[in-house]
Amino acid sequence: MAGNKGTKYYDIFLDYRLWLTKRGSGEVLGHEQFQILQKVAEGNSLHYAADSLGMSYRKVWDRIRNSEKELGFPLIETFRGGKEGGGTRLSEDGRRLLESYTVLRSDIDNLIKERVKSFFHSVNKLVVIALTLAVALSCKGRGSVTNSDDNELKGDLIIFHAGSLSKPFKVIADSFIRIHPNVNILSEASGSIDAARKITELGRDCDIMASADYTVIDKLLIPDYASDNIKFAANEMAVVFNEKSRFSNEINSYNWREVLSRKDVTYGRSDPNADPCGYRTIIMLQLAGADTKQFLEKDKRFVRPKEVDLLALLDVNAVDYIFLYKSVAVQHGLRYIELNDSVNLSNPELNEWYYNAEVKVRGSAPGDTILIKGEAMVYGVTILKNSPNKIAAEEFVKFLLSEDGGRRILSQMGQSPV
């Protein structure tokens, strides 16, 4: 039930929790564990689940293993090979459990919506309803924008951001909520180009869009969807690996091209049409003088929508190396080759050199293409013109840019603020 601007009608959002218990004991499988199972099923990866939920890989692993001990059966299993190159997926029992949970949640959704919509048709405040439905359950109805006349920040704040910002933005969001506890931040990670297309092609509501490449905002969102583009962080390209990668003790900043071109070595990269890390990988290869065509043809089966999706491939040793941002490698405790400034896209003073490399990617309309030229890596953030919660969005961006807020957090997580 969506209200028009100027009315007091409210959308109804559901936020409730279900959990399993054993007789005579406490919670066995709770809301957090169900969320983890959903994300594992969605991305076939524990790393994907951790990044999507803003949790550490170790915390996700511990939650799963502790639940398996209580339940007495495995919830996940690993696999290798195939079209996806391997990963972590739900076990048969885990899949059935998640399906049962999904059906139950759908039934509860329908029941609550039917009751709540009619009762709170014109209520202009937060409401909390307590119900018991064979499981402990709580539901609250809230408006997508609830800033009142006293300027207290409230309501949902929708943020689309680059996958490489998942961990720092989780910390920044948590810090912001401690200051403004009535704001509910809804973050969604994807490739930056895909994030822009959610707005331009899918018409999704969004307050803030943070891109790993500020030019994505310039080319896809301004002037129709946004007015300003604030540069706020830098990064650099790296070749990332782990202790099980083939030739990990041999590879260095001088021979990485030769090592990666070996037939028995595999590597992953992100999709240049969806993610800046994908087209920056191509630009980096051009600047390094590599046989770009050969590099792009090799291991095409390991191309993924966004850079953090590559972590799952490396985690299960489906690939030996991935092209990734240095900050993401630092945040996940991975080894990486620190490349020369002439190829890593880190130094603005070398932009004239970087401009020699270029790549075409899909534009915002079918058949359109965008020419991307090499440039030092700079992240951009914008508030959308039709932001549903503009006051909260403005305060969040102020916090992101503050010395004691976002800039400090970015620095602590391996990313240089600008």
Short mmCIF file of C-alpha atoms in Angstrom, two decimals:
data_model
loop_
_atom_site.label_atom_id
_atom_site.label_comp_id
_atom_site.label_asym_id
_atom_site.label_seq_id
_atom_site.Cartn_x
_atom_site.Cartn_y
_atom_site.Cartn_z
CA MET A 1 0.00 0.00 0.00
CA ALA A 2 2.08 2.89 -1.23
CA GLY A 3 1.09 6.45 -0.43
CA ASN A 4 1.65 9.41 -2.71
CA LYS A 5 3.85 12.35 -1.69
CA GLY A 6 2.06 14.63 0.73
CA THR A 7 -0.14 11.91 2.21
CA LYS A 8 0.24 10.07 5.48
CA TYR A 9 -0.20 6.65 3.90
CA TYR A 10 2.54 4.18 4.61
CA ASP A 11 4.09 1.21 2.88
CA ILE A 12 3.94 -1.91 5.03
CA PHE A 13 7.29 -3.59 5.57
CA LEU A 14 7.73 -6.86 7.48
CA ASP A 15 10.65 -7.54 9.78
CA TYR A 16 10.15 -10.60 11.94
CA ARG A 17 12.15 -13.55 13.13
CA LEU A 18 11.65 -17.31 13.14
CA TRP A 19 13.79 -19.83 14.94
CA LEU A 20 14.00 -23.53 15.71
CA THR A 21 14.44 -24.85 19.23
CA LYS A 22 15.03 -28.23 20.81
CA ARG A 23 12.82 -29.36 23.63
CA GLY A 24 14.51 -28.51 26.89
CA SER A 25 17.18 -26.37 25.22
CA GLY A 26 17.59 -22.97 23.64
CA GLU A 27 17.72 -21.69 20.10
CA VAL A 28 19.28 -24.08 17.57
CA LEU A 29 18.74 -22.32 14.26
CA GLY A 30 17.81 -18.64 14.38
CA HIS A 31 17.16 -15.72 12.09
CA GLU A 32 20.86 -15.11 11.50
CA GLN A 33 21.51 -18.72 10.49
CA PHE A 34 18.53 -18.73 8.12
CA GLN A 35 19.91 -15.57 6.50
CA ILE A 36 23.27 -17.30 6.03
CA LEU A 37 21.60 -20.32 4.41
CA GLN A 38 19.69 -18.02 2.05
CA LYS A 39 22.88 -16.26 0.97
CA VAL A 40 24.79 -19.54 0.51
CA ALA A 41 21.97 -20.80 -1.71
CA GLU A 42 22.03 -17.54 -3.64
CA GLY A 43 25.77 -17.25 -4.21
CA ASN A 44 27.15 -20.79 -3.71
CA SER A 45 29.77 -19.27 -1.45
CA LEU A 46 30.45 -18.65 2.24
CA HIS A 47 32.43 -15.54 1.27
CA TYR A 48 29.42 -14.26 -0.65
CA ALA A 49 27.22 -14.87 2.40
CA ALA A 50 29.69 -13.09 4.69
CA ASP A 51 29.98 -10.05 2.42
CA SER A 52 26.23 -9.83 1.81
CA LEU A 53 25.48 -9.90 5.54
CA GLY A 54 28.44 -7.78 6.63
CA MET A 55 29.91 -10.62 8.68
CA SER A 56 33.39 -12.12 8.82
CA TYR A 57 34.03 -15.39 7.03
CA ARG A 58 34.97 -17.01 10.35
CA LYS A 59 31.71 -15.92 11.99
CA VAL A 60 29.66 -17.38 9.13
CA TRP A 61 31.63 -20.63 9.30
CA ASP A 62 31.19 -20.89 13.09
CA ARG A 63 27.44 -20.23 12.90
CA ILE A 64 26.99 -23.01 10.34
CA ARG A 65 29.16 -25.54 12.16
CA ASN A 66 27.54 -24.89 15.56
CA SER A 67 24.08 -25.35 14.04
CA GLU A 68 25.16 -28.58 12.35
CA LYS A 69 26.35 -29.96 15.70
CA GLU A 70 23.00 -29.19 17.31
CA LEU A 71 20.94 -30.52 14.40
CA GLY A 72 23.03 -33.63 13.80
CA PHE A 73 23.26 -33.26 10.02
CA PRO A 74 25.29 -31.11 7.58
CA LEU A 75 23.81 -27.89 6.23
CA ILE A 76 26.44 -27.19 3.56
CA GLU A 77 28.85 -29.05 1.29
CA THR A 78 31.68 -28.01 -1.02
CA PHE A 79 32.00 -28.89 -4.67
CA ARG A 80 34.52 -28.35 -7.47
CA GLY A 81 34.41 -28.21 -11.23
CA GLY A 82 31.42 -27.69 -13.48
CA LYS A 83 30.27 -24.51 -15.15
CA GLU A 84 30.55 -22.45 -11.95
CA GLY A 85 34.05 -23.65 -11.15
CA GLY A 86 33.17 -24.89 -7.68
CA GLY A 87 31.93 -23.36 -4.45
CA THR A 88 29.93 -24.07 -1.31
CA ARG A 89 26.29 -25.08 -1.59
CA LEU A 90 23.53 -26.27 0.70
CA SER A 91 23.36 -29.96 1.48
CA GLU A 92 20.15 -31.81 0.67
CA ASP A 93 19.00 -31.46 4.29
CA GLY A 94 20.02 -27.81 4.34
CA ARG A 95 18.06 -27.15 1.16
CA ARG A 96 14.94 -28.83 2.53
CA LEU A 97 15.20 -26.89 5.77
CA LEU A 98 15.52 -23.59 3.91
CA GLU A 99 12.59 -24.47 1.64
CA SER A 100 10.40 -25.18 4.68
CA TYR A 101 11.46 -21.89 6.22
CA THR A 102 10.72 -20.01 2.98
CA VAL A 103 7.23 -21.51 2.70
CA LEU A 104 6.46 -20.71 6.33
CA ARG A 105 7.72 -17.16 5.97
CA SER A 106 5.59 -16.65 2.85
CA ASP A 107 2.48 -17.88 4.66
CA ILE A 108 3.18 -15.55 7.58
CA ASP A 109 3.84 -12.63 5.21
CA ASN A 110 0.46 -13.06 3.57
CA LEU A 111 -1.36 -13.35 6.88
CA ILE A 112 0.27 -10.30 8.42
CA LYS A 113 -0.10 -8.13 5.33
CA GLU A 114 -3.81 -8.90 5.17
CA ARG A 115 -4.32 -7.85 8.80
CA VAL A 116 -1.89 -4.94 9.01
CA LYS A 117 -2.76 -3.16 5.77
CA SER A 118 -6.40 -2.64 6.67
CA PHE A 119 -5.70 -1.61 10.25
CA PHE A 120 -2.87 0.88 9.63
CA HIS A 121 -4.12 2.44 6.42
CA SER A 122 -3.45 6.01 7.56
CA VAL A 123 -1.28 5.69 10.64
CA ASN A 124 1.74 8.02 10.52
CA LYS A 125 3.94 6.44 13.19
CA LEU A 126 5.92 3.27 13.88
CA VAL A 127 3.82 0.37 15.12
CA VAL A 128 4.93 -2.89 16.68
CA ILE A 129 2.62 -5.90 16.80
CA ALA A 130 3.36 -9.07 18.77
CA LEU A 131 2.00 -12.35 17.50
CA THR A 132 2.43 -16.04 18.29
CA LEU A 133 2.17 -18.46 15.36
CA ALA A 134 3.54 -21.80 16.57
CA VAL A 135 6.88 -20.01 16.55
CA ALA A 136 7.92 -16.86 18.37
CA LEU A 137 7.19 -14.01 16.00
CA SER A 138 7.30 -10.24 16.00
CA CYS A 139 6.23 -7.85 13.27
CA LYS A 140 6.56 -4.13 12.88
CA GLY A 141 5.00 -1.85 10.29
CA ARG A 142 7.07 1.15 9.34
CA GLY A 143 7.09 3.78 6.65
CA SER A 144 9.83 4.06 4.08
CA VAL A 145 10.25 7.71 5.13
CA THR A 146 9.43 8.79 8.65
CA ASN A 147 11.35 12.00 9.24
CA SER A 148 9.12 14.12 11.45
CA ASP A 149 8.96 17.84 12.04
CA ASP A 150 11.57 17.64 14.81
CA ASN A 151 14.15 16.57 12.19
CA GLU A 152 14.91 13.32 14.00
CA LEU A 153 16.37 10.88 11.48
CA LYS A 154 14.12 7.87 10.96
CA GLY A 155 13.02 5.35 8.38
CA ASP A 156 14.66 3.23 5.72
CA LEU A 157 17.85 4.42 4.04
CA ILE A 158 18.48 2.49 0.81
CA ILE A 159 22.09 2.26 -0.35
CA PHE A 160 23.31 0.57 -3.54
CA HIS A 161 27.09 0.17 -3.42
CA ALA A 162 30.02 -1.53 -5.11
CA GLY A 163 30.85 -5.01 -3.86
CA SER A 164 34.31 -3.84 -2.78
CA LEU A 165 32.62 -1.48 -0.30
CA SER A 166 30.71 -4.25 1.49
CA LYS A 167 32.92 -4.52 4.55
CA PRO A 168 33.76 -0.82 5.07
CA PHE A 169 30.16 0.26 4.44
CA LYS A 170 28.93 -2.29 6.99
CA VAL A 171 31.20 -0.74 9.62
CA ILE A 172 30.26 2.79 8.54
CA ALA A 173 26.55 1.92 8.62
CA ASP A 174 26.84 0.39 12.10
CA SER A 175 28.61 3.52 13.36
CA PHE A 176 25.97 5.76 11.78
CA ILE A 177 23.13 3.77 13.36
CA ARG A 178 24.68 4.17 16.81
CA ILE A 179 24.26 7.93 16.31
CA HIS A 180 20.85 7.65 14.61
CA PRO A 181 19.25 4.46 16.00
CA ASN A 182 15.90 5.04 14.29
CA VAL A 183 17.41 4.78 10.80
CA ASN A 184 17.17 1.36 9.16
CA ILE A 185 19.94 1.02 6.57
CA LEU A 186 19.18 -1.31 3.65
CA SER A 187 22.45 -1.94 1.82
CA GLU A 188 22.72 -3.86 -1.44
CA ALA A 189 26.07 -4.81 -2.98
CA SER A 190 26.62 -5.40 -6.70
CA GLY A 191 28.90 -4.37 -9.52
CA SER A 192 28.78 -0.57 -9.82
CA ILE A 193 27.35 -0.62 -13.34
CA ASP A 194 24.65 -3.05 -12.24
CA ALA A 195 23.91 -0.78 -9.27
CA ALA A 196 23.30 2.13 -11.65
CA ARG A 197 21.11 -0.03 -13.90
CA LYS A 198 18.89 -0.97 -10.96
CA ILE A 199 18.00 2.72 -10.87
CA THR A 200 17.91 3.55 -14.59
CA GLU A 201 16.48 0.33 -16.04
CA LEU A 202 14.59 -1.31 -13.17
CA GLY A 203 13.27 1.86 -11.56
CA ARG A 204 14.33 0.75 -8.07
CA ASP A 205 14.02 3.19 -5.17
CA CYS A 206 17.42 4.26 -3.89
CA ASP A 207 18.74 7.01 -1.62
CA ILE A 208 22.50 6.68 -2.11
CA MET A 209 24.60 5.05 -4.82
CA ALA A 210 28.32 4.49 -4.13
CA SER A 211 30.40 3.40 -7.13
CA ALA A 212 33.88 1.92 -7.36
CA ASP A 213 34.34 4.21 -10.37
CA TYR A 214 33.05 7.77 -10.10
CA THR A 215 32.64 7.94 -13.89
CA VAL A 216 29.80 5.38 -13.70
CA ILE A 217 27.76 8.03 -11.90
CA ASP A 218 28.72 10.67 -14.46
CA LYS A 219 27.86 8.50 -17.44
CA LEU A 220 24.78 6.59 -16.23
CA LEU A 221 23.08 8.70 -13.54
CA ILE A 222 23.84 12.37 -14.20
CA PRO A 223 21.81 14.44 -15.11
CA ASP A 224 18.56 12.45 -15.15
CA TYR A 225 18.86 10.61 -11.83
CA ALA A 226 21.48 12.53 -9.85
CA SER A 227 23.06 15.98 -9.75
CA ASP A 228 26.25 15.64 -7.73
CA ASN A 229 29.16 13.22 -7.73
CA ILE A 230 31.45 13.26 -4.70
CA LYS A 231 34.83 11.53 -4.94
CA PHE A 232 35.63 9.89 -1.61
CA ALA A 233 38.10 6.98 -1.88
CA ALA A 234 40.92 5.45 -3.92
CA ASN A 235 42.15 1.91 -4.52
CA GLU A 236 44.46 -0.12 -6.72
CA MET A 237 44.47 -3.31 -8.75
CA ALA A 238 46.28 -6.41 -7.50
CA VAL A 239 46.78 -10.07 -8.37
CA VAL A 240 45.40 -11.99 -5.38
CA PHE A 241 46.04 -15.59 -4.31
CA ASN A 242 46.38 -17.91 -1.31
CA GLU A 243 48.87 -20.44 -0.01
CA LYS A 244 47.37 -23.23 -2.16
CA SER A 245 47.69 -21.33 -5.45
CA ARG A 246 50.01 -22.96 -7.98
CA PHE A 247 53.43 -21.26 -8.09
CA SER A 248 52.49 -18.99 -5.17
CA ASN A 249 56.10 -19.04 -3.99
CA GLU A 250 57.36 -18.11 -7.45
CA ILE A 251 55.04 -15.33 -8.65
CA ASN A 252 56.08 -11.70 -8.18
CA SER A 253 55.48 -8.21 -9.57
CA TYR A 254 57.77 -8.94 -12.54
CA ASN A 255 56.69 -12.40 -13.73
CA TRP A 256 52.93 -12.44 -12.93
CA ARG A 257 51.91 -12.28 -16.61
CA GLU A 258 54.05 -15.29 -17.48
CA VAL A 259 52.83 -17.30 -14.47
CA LEU A 260 49.15 -16.60 -15.18
CA SER A 261 49.54 -17.54 -18.85
CA ARG A 262 50.69 -21.08 -17.98
CA LYS A 263 48.26 -23.80 -19.04
CA ASP A 264 48.04 -25.37 -15.59
CA VAL A 265 47.24 -22.05 -13.88
CA THR A 266 43.68 -20.71 -13.62
CA TYR A 267 42.42 -17.23 -12.72
CA GLY A 268 39.14 -15.40 -12.30
CA ARG A 269 38.01 -11.89 -13.17
CA SER A 270 34.79 -9.91 -12.94
CA ASP A 271 32.45 -9.01 -15.80
CA PRO A 272 33.49 -5.72 -17.45
CA ASN A 273 29.86 -5.04 -18.42
CA ALA A 274 28.73 -5.21 -14.79
CA ASP A 275 31.66 -4.21 -12.65
CA PRO A 276 34.48 -1.62 -12.84
CA CYS A 277 36.96 -4.21 -11.57
CA GLY A 278 36.22 -6.16 -14.75
CA TYR A 279 37.06 -3.40 -17.18
CA ARG A 280 39.93 -2.21 -14.98
CA THR A 281 41.42 -5.70 -15.28
CA ILE A 282 41.40 -5.34 -19.07
CA ILE A 283 42.92 -1.84 -18.85
CA MET A 284 45.58 -3.14 -16.47
CA LEU A 285 46.49 -5.94 -18.91
CA GLN A 286 46.78 -3.44 -21.76
CA LEU A 287 49.05 -1.17 -19.72
CA ALA A 288 51.21 -4.16 -18.74
CA GLY A 289 51.75 -5.03 -22.40
CA ALA A 290 50.07 -8.41 -22.02
CA ASP A 291 48.43 -10.31 -24.86
CA THR A 292 44.99 -9.07 -23.80
CA LYS A 293 43.04 -11.24 -26.22
CA GLN A 294 44.79 -14.38 -24.99
CA PHE A 295 44.26 -13.43 -21.33
CA LEU A 296 40.54 -12.79 -21.86
CA GLU A 297 39.98 -16.04 -23.77
CA LYS A 298 41.76 -18.11 -21.15
CA ASP A 299 39.57 -19.23 -18.21
CA LYS A 300 36.43 -17.41 -19.43
CA ARG A 301 34.35 -19.79 -17.32
CA PHE A 302 35.60 -17.99 -14.22
CA VAL A 303 34.12 -14.58 -15.05
CA ARG A 304 31.76 -13.38 -12.29
CA PRO A 305 29.31 -10.42 -11.95
CA LYS A 306 31.30 -8.56 -9.30
CA GLU A 307 34.78 -8.69 -7.86
CA VAL A 308 33.86 -10.09 -4.43
CA ASP A 309 32.18 -13.09 -6.12
CA LEU A 310 35.68 -14.19 -7.12
CA LEU A 311 36.58 -14.82 -3.49
CA ALA A 312 34.47 -17.98 -3.47
CA LEU A 313 36.40 -19.41 -6.41
CA LEU A 314 39.69 -18.79 -4.65
CA ASP A 315 38.32 -20.11 -1.36
CA VAL A 316 37.59 -23.59 -2.80
CA ASN A 317 40.72 -23.53 -4.99
CA ALA A 318 38.70 -23.56 -8.20
CA VAL A 319 41.14 -20.90 -9.40
CA ASP A 320 44.71 -20.09 -8.44
CA TYR A 321 44.57 -16.30 -8.83
CA ILE A 322 42.01 -13.52 -9.13
CA PHE A 323 42.23 -9.94 -10.36
CA LEU A 324 40.95 -7.91 -7.43
CA TYR A 325 41.21 -4.62 -5.58
CA LYS A 326 43.98 -4.42 -3.00
CA SER A 327 41.56 -3.25 -0.28
CA VAL A 328 39.43 -6.40 -0.63
CA ALA A 329 42.52 -8.60 -0.36
CA VAL A 330 43.57 -6.74 2.79
CA GLN A 331 40.09 -7.03 4.33
CA HIS A 332 40.02 -10.79 3.74
CA GLY A 333 43.59 -11.47 4.80
CA LEU A 334 44.66 -12.74 1.38
CA ARG A 335 48.09 -12.64 -0.24
CA TYR A 336 48.56 -10.38 -3.24
CA ILE A 337 51.12 -9.09 -5.69
CA GLU A 338 51.63 -5.34 -5.32
CA LEU A 339 51.91 -4.17 -8.92
CA ASN A 340 53.86 -1.25 -10.31
CA ASP A 341 52.06 2.11 -10.36
CA SER A 342 52.31 2.10 -14.14
CA VAL A 343 49.71 -0.70 -14.28
CA ASN A 344 47.82 -0.74 -10.94
CA LEU A 345 45.76 2.42 -11.64
CA SER A 346 46.62 3.95 -8.27
CA ASN A 347 48.52 7.12 -9.16
CA PRO A 348 46.61 10.20 -10.48
CA GLU A 349 49.91 11.66 -11.67
CA LEU A 350 50.07 8.85 -14.24
CA ASN A 351 46.62 9.50 -15.71
CA GLU A 352 48.14 10.65 -18.99
CA TRP A 353 49.74 7.20 -19.29
CA TYR A 354 46.62 5.37 -18.11
CA TYR A 355 44.55 7.13 -20.80
CA ASN A 356 46.39 5.07 -23.44
CA ALA A 357 44.29 2.03 -22.49
CA GLU A 358 40.57 1.79 -23.14
CA VAL A 359 37.68 -0.68 -23.26
CA LYS A 360 34.07 -0.60 -24.44
CA VAL A 361 31.26 -1.80 -22.17
CA ARG A 362 27.50 -2.09 -22.55
CA GLY A 363 25.60 1.16 -22.10
CA SER A 364 22.33 1.93 -20.34
CA ALA A 365 20.20 1.11 -23.41
CA PRO A 366 20.26 -1.99 -25.66
CA GLY A 367 22.88 -1.56 -28.37
CA ASP A 368 24.59 1.36 -26.61
CA THR A 369 28.23 1.20 -25.61
CA ILE A 370 30.35 3.31 -23.30
CA LEU A 371 34.04 3.94 -23.91
CA ILE A 372 36.04 3.62 -20.68
CA LYS A 373 39.56 5.04 -20.72
CA GLY A 374 42.24 4.22 -18.20
CA GLU A 375 42.30 6.48 -15.16
CA ALA A 376 43.47 6.35 -11.56
CA MET A 377 40.91 4.56 -9.40
CA VAL A 378 38.54 6.91 -7.60
CA TYR A 379 35.24 5.99 -5.93
CA GLY A 380 32.20 8.25 -6.18
CA VAL A 381 28.99 8.65 -4.17
CA THR A 382 25.76 10.44 -5.01
CA ILE A 383 22.32 11.09 -3.53
CA LEU A 384 19.56 10.31 -6.00
CA LYS A 385 17.19 13.08 -7.06
CA ASN A 386 14.14 11.04 -6.06
CA SER A 387 15.67 9.78 -2.81
CA PRO A 388 12.81 8.59 -0.56
CA ASN A 389 14.72 9.66 2.58
CA LYS A 390 16.87 12.59 1.49
CA ILE A 391 17.48 14.04 4.96
CA ALA A 392 18.93 10.76 6.25
CA ALA A 393 20.87 10.32 2.99
CA GLU A 394 22.50 13.74 3.37
CA GLU A 395 23.50 12.97 6.96
CA PHE A 396 24.95 9.59 5.96
CA VAL A 397 27.08 11.14 3.22
CA LYS A 398 28.30 13.80 5.68
CA PHE A 399 29.31 11.00 8.04
CA LEU A 400 30.98 9.08 5.20
CA LEU A 401 33.12 12.12 4.37
CA SER A 402 33.93 13.09 7.97
CA GLU A 403 37.45 12.65 9.36
CA ASP A 404 36.30 10.77 12.47
CA GLY A 405 33.68 8.76 10.60
CA GLY A 406 33.89 7.25 7.13
CA ARG A 407 37.39 8.45 6.25
CA ARG A 408 38.89 6.90 9.37
CA ILE A 409 37.06 3.61 8.79
CA LEU A 410 38.12 3.44 5.14
CA SER A 411 41.76 3.97 6.12
CA GLN A 412 41.57 1.23 8.75
CA MET A 413 40.21 -1.18 6.12
CA GLY A 414 42.96 -0.69 3.56
CA GLN A 415 41.31 1.95 1.41
CA SER A 416 42.68 5.47 1.03
CA PRO A 417 40.16 8.33 1.37
CA VAL A 418 40.50 11.24 -1.08
#
